[in-house]
Amino acid sequence: MKRKTIKITESDNFVWKVLTEQEAEDVISNGAFSLYALHDDDSEGLISDESELQEHLEQGTEVGIEVGFIRTTTKSEVI
């Protein structure tokens, strides 16, 4: 089964890089990026420490880092 590596929030086209458990543990331990719990309802929550990360991982919640917004075009912008 392929692992999902990107999540796009439908309401605002925000892109998240979904991390593996090991990647998430590395990020939280070195503080390289802010780490977020990515919920099924397209909400997210900042993860503050390693114990909170472990709780989310045990619950099967996806964890990721921010990438940014996808710019969409309207029909009038397409030439």
N, CA and C atoms as an extended XYZ file, in Angstrom:
237
Properties=species:S:1:pos:R:3:atomname:S:1:resname:S:1:resid:I:1 pbc="F F F"
N         0.832       -1.181        0.000 N   MET     1
C         0.000        0.000        0.000 CA  MET     1
C         0.880        1.249        0.000 C   MET     1
N         0.576        2.193       -0.864 N   LYS     2
C         1.350        3.423       -0.941 CA  LYS     2
C         0.985        4.345        0.216 C   LYS     2
N         1.977        5.004        0.750 N   ARG     3
C         1.793        5.955        1.833 CA  ARG     3
C         1.530        7.329        1.242 C   ARG     3
N         0.556        8.037        1.802 N   LYS     4
C         0.256        9.393        1.352 CA  LYS     4
C         1.352       10.322        1.847 C   LYS     4
N         1.908       11.133        0.944 N   THR     5
C         2.997       12.038        1.328 CA  THR     5
C         2.606       13.508        1.277 C   THR     5
N         1.462       13.799        0.675 N   ILE     6
C         0.987       15.181        0.580 CA  ILE     6
C        -0.493       15.207        0.909 C   ILE     6
N        -0.902       16.229        1.634 N   LYS     7
C        -2.321       16.449        1.920 CA  LYS     7
C        -2.645       17.880        1.519 C   LYS     7
N        -3.764       18.066        0.824 N   ILE     8
C        -4.207       19.402        0.427 CA  ILE     8
C        -5.535       19.672        1.113 C   ILE     8
N        -5.576       20.758        1.888 N   THR     9
C        -6.803       21.155        2.564 CA  THR     9
C        -7.750       21.736        1.525 C   THR     9
N        -8.913       21.112        1.379 N   GLU    10
C        -9.842       21.492        0.311 CA  GLU    10
C       -10.377       22.906        0.431 C   GLU    10
N       -10.609       23.389        1.646 N   SER    11
C       -11.234       24.703        1.816 CA  SER    11
C       -10.355       25.859        1.343 C   SER    11
N        -9.037       25.694        1.432 N   ASP    12
C        -8.159       26.819        1.074 CA  ASP    12
C        -6.956       26.426        0.210 C   ASP    12
N        -6.917       25.180       -0.268 N   ASN    13
C        -5.815       24.689       -1.109 CA  ASN    13
C        -4.453       24.791       -0.438 C   ASN    13
N        -4.413       24.587        0.876 N   PHE    14
C        -3.135       24.599        1.588 CA  PHE    14
C        -2.513       23.215        1.495 C   PHE    14
N        -1.216       23.172        1.263 N   VAL    15
C        -0.493       21.912        1.074 CA  VAL    15
C         0.320       21.580        2.325 C   VAL    15
N         0.222       20.325        2.729 N   TRP    16
C         0.978       19.787        3.850 CA  TRP    16
C         1.854       18.646        3.364 C   TRP    16
N         3.060       18.551        3.856 N   LYS    17
C         3.939       17.404        3.631 CA  LYS    17
C         3.683       16.441        4.779 C   LYS    17
N         3.107       15.278        4.469 N   VAL    18
C         2.810       14.266        5.481 CA  VAL    18
C         4.106       13.503        5.787 C   VAL    18
N         4.412       13.374        7.065 N   LEU    19
C         5.666       12.753        7.481 CA  LEU    19
C         5.459       11.335        7.998 C   LEU    19
N         6.502       10.531        7.881 N   THR    20
C         6.504        9.218        8.519 CA  THR    20
C         6.715        9.439       10.018 C   THR    20
N         6.499        8.393       10.781 N   GLU    21
C         6.730        8.492       12.228 CA  GLU    21
C         8.169        8.906       12.516 C   GLU    21
N         9.131        8.298       11.830 N   GLN    22
C        10.541        8.631       12.066 CA  GLN    22
C        10.847       10.084       11.690 C   GLN    22
N        10.320       10.531       10.549 N   GLU    23
C        10.526       11.919       10.135 CA  GLU    23
C         9.938       12.888       11.155 C   GLU    23
N         8.740       12.583       11.652 N   ALA    24
C         8.087       13.445       12.643 CA  ALA    24
C         8.905       13.498       13.936 C   ALA    24
N         9.412       12.360       14.367 N   GLU    25
C        10.236       12.328       15.577 CA  GLU    25
C        11.514       13.137       15.387 C   GLU    25
N        12.113       13.059       14.215 N   ASP    26
C        13.316       13.851       13.925 CA  ASP    26
C        13.015       15.345       13.952 C   ASP    26
N        11.894       15.733       13.347 N   VAL    27
C        11.523       17.144       13.292 CA  VAL    27
C        11.251       17.691       14.688 C   VAL    27
N        10.491       16.960       15.503 N   ILE    28
C        10.155       17.461       16.845 CA  ILE    28
C        11.390       17.515       17.732 C   ILE    28
N        12.328       16.592       17.541 N   SER    29
C        13.517       16.580       18.401 CA  SER    29
C        14.512       17.682       18.056 C   SER    29
N        14.559       18.100       16.780 N   ASN    30
C        15.521       19.145       16.428 CA  ASN    30
C        14.872       20.505       16.192 C   ASN    30
N        13.542       20.563       16.228 N   GLY    31
C        12.843       21.840       16.101 CA  GLY    31
C        13.013       22.518       14.758 C   GLY    31
N        13.272       21.743       13.714 N   ALA    32
C        13.529       22.308       12.389 CA  ALA    32
C        12.298       22.999       11.802 C   ALA    32
N        11.121       22.456       12.067 N   PHE    33
C         9.868       22.989       11.540 CA  PHE    33
C         8.803       22.884       12.624 C   PHE    33
N         7.747       23.648       12.472 N   SER    34
C         6.562       23.443       13.312 CA  SER    34
C         5.873       22.197       12.797 C   SER    34
N         5.407       21.368       13.710 N   LEU    35
C         4.803       20.085       13.376 CA  LEU    35
C         3.323       20.136       13.727 C   LEU    35
N         2.480       19.615       12.836 N   TYR    36
C         1.032       19.698       13.009 CA  TYR    36
C         0.373       18.330       12.910 C   TYR    36
N        -0.675       18.143       13.734 N   ALA    37
C        -1.566       16.994       13.599 CA  ALA    37
C        -2.574       17.364       12.518 C   ALA    37
N        -2.719       16.505       11.505 N   LEU    38
C        -3.595       16.772       10.368 CA  LEU    38
C        -4.827       15.882       10.490 C   LEU    38
N        -5.934       16.481       10.871 N   HIS    39
C        -7.156       15.730       11.152 CA  HIS    39
C        -7.968       15.479        9.885 C   HIS    39
N        -8.810       14.453        9.936 N   ASP    40
C        -9.626       14.053        8.788 CA  ASP    40
C       -10.618       15.124        8.344 C   ASP    40
N       -11.000       16.039        9.256 N   ASP    41
C       -11.958       17.089        8.911 CA  ASP    41
C       -11.275       18.325        8.315 C   ASP    41
N       -10.016       18.192        7.903 N   ASP    42
C        -9.193       19.255        7.324 CA  ASP    42
C        -8.762       20.323        8.332 C   ASP    42
N        -8.961       20.064        9.619 N   SER    43
C        -8.410       20.969       10.628 CA  SER    43
C        -7.017       20.474       10.989 C   SER    43
N        -6.268       21.320       11.657 N   GLU    44
C        -4.932       20.941       12.083 CA  GLU    44
C        -4.662       21.549       13.448 C   GLU    44
N        -3.683       20.979       14.133 N   GLY    45
C        -3.311       21.488       15.439 CA  GLY    45
C        -1.813       21.401       15.619 C   GLY    45
N        -1.236       22.471       16.151 N   LEU    46
C         0.197       22.515       16.403 CA  LEU    46
C         0.558       21.495       17.480 C   LEU    46
N         1.596       20.725       17.243 N   ILE    47
C         2.081       19.739       18.213 CA  ILE    47
C         3.208       20.396       19.006 C   ILE    47
N         3.058       20.428       20.318 N   SER    48
C         3.992       21.204       21.142 CA  SER    48
C         5.193       20.421       21.666 C   SER    48
N         5.059       19.093       21.808 N   ASP    49
C         6.190       18.342       22.358 CA  ASP    49
C         6.113       16.872       21.934 C   ASP    49
N         7.142       16.115       22.328 N   GLU    50
C         7.258       14.718       21.913 CA  GLU    50
C         6.130       13.840       22.459 C   GLU    50
N         5.661       14.120       23.680 N   SER    51
C         4.581       13.289       24.228 CA  SER    51
C         3.282       13.520       23.457 C   SER    51
N         3.013       14.761       23.064 N   GLU    52
C         1.825       15.041       22.261 CA  GLU    52
C         1.942       14.381       20.887 C   GLU    52
N         3.140       14.409       20.312 N   LEU    53
C         3.372       13.733       19.030 CA  LEU    53
C         3.054       12.249       19.161 C   LEU    53
N         3.548       11.608       20.210 N   GLN    54
C         3.310       10.178       20.402 CA  GLN    54
C         1.823        9.862       20.529 C   GLN    54
N         1.072       10.740       21.215 N   GLU    55
C        -0.378       10.544       21.336 CA  GLU    55
C        -1.042       10.523       19.959 C   GLU    55
N        -0.673       11.484       19.116 N   HIS    56
C        -1.267       11.559       17.776 CA  HIS    56
C        -0.869       10.351       16.929 C   HIS    56
N         0.382        9.951       17.020 N   LEU    57
C         0.838        8.795       16.247 CA  LEU    57
C         0.114        7.529       16.690 C   LEU    57
N        -0.079        7.356       17.995 N   GLU    58
C        -0.781        6.186       18.514 CA  GLU    58
C        -2.240        6.157       18.053 C   GLU    58
N        -2.837        7.339       17.861 N   GLN    59
C        -4.227        7.434       17.405 CA  GLN    59
C        -4.342        7.290       15.885 C   GLN    59
N        -3.206        7.242       15.196 N   GLY    60
C        -3.212        7.108       13.746 CA  GLY    60
C        -3.448        8.423       13.008 C   GLY    60
N        -3.294        9.528       13.706 N   THR    61
C        -3.461       10.842       13.091 CA  THR    61
C        -2.258       11.146       12.207 C   THR    61
N        -2.521       11.654       10.992 N   GLU    62
C        -1.421       12.065       10.128 CA  GLU    62
C        -0.726       13.272       10.751 C   GLU    62
N         0.580       13.356       10.542 N   VAL    63
C         1.386       14.448       11.070 CA  VAL    63
C         2.158       15.049        9.912 C   VAL    63
N         2.269       16.384        9.890 N   GLY    64
C         2.966       16.998        8.768 CA  GLY    64
C         3.517       18.375        9.065 C   GLY    64
N         4.171       18.914        8.046 N   ILE    65
C         4.713       20.267        8.096 CA  ILE    65
C         4.085       21.088        6.978 C   ILE    65
N         4.084       22.398        7.176 N   GLU    66
C         3.489       23.305        6.195 CA  GLU    66
C         4.351       23.395        4.939 C   GLU    66
N         3.687       23.414        3.779 N   VAL    67
C         4.371       23.655        2.509 CA  VAL    67
C         3.954       25.018        1.967 C   VAL    67
N         2.653       25.259        1.878 N   GLY    68
C         2.154       26.543        1.406 CA  GLY    68
C         0.903       26.380        0.580 C   GLY    68
N         0.427       27.478        0.038 N   PHE    69
C        -0.806       27.476       -0.742 CA  PHE    69
C        -0.536       27.153       -2.204 C   PHE    69
N        -1.478       26.436       -2.808 N   ILE    70
C        -1.457       26.225       -4.253 CA  ILE    70
C        -2.231       27.378       -4.867 C   ILE    70
N        -1.652       28.030       -5.819 N   ARG    71
C        -2.357       29.101       -6.517 CA  ARG    71
C        -3.211       28.456       -7.598 C   ARG    71
N        -4.484       28.766       -7.579 N   THR    72
C        -5.379       28.242       -8.601 CA  THR    72
C        -5.720       29.365       -9.568 C   THR    72
N        -6.036       28.998      -10.783 N   THR    73
C        -6.398       29.998      -11.789 CA  THR    73
C        -7.872       29.874      -12.126 C   THR    73
N        -8.431       30.990      -12.518 N   THR    74
C        -9.807       30.974      -12.988 CA  THR    74
C        -9.781       30.864      -14.506 C   THR    74
N       -10.905       30.567      -15.106 N   LYS    75
C       -10.968       30.435      -16.565 CA  LYS    75
C       -10.539       31.707      -17.265 C   LYS    75
N       -10.812       32.856      -16.667 N   SER    76
C       -10.448       34.123      -17.305 CA  SER    76
C        -8.931       34.347      -17.304 C   SER    76
N        -8.215       33.668      -16.367 N   GLU    77
C        -6.754       33.816      -16.323 CA  GLU    77
C        -6.038       32.907      -17.300 C   GLU    77
N        -6.706       31.886      -17.793 N   VAL    78
C        -6.086       30.932      -18.703 CA  VAL    78
C        -6.145       31.495      -20.113 C   VAL    78
N        -5.009       31.491      -20.773 N   ILE    79
C        -4.949       32.035      -22.148 CA  ILE    79
C        -5.020       30.912      -23.137 C   ILE    79
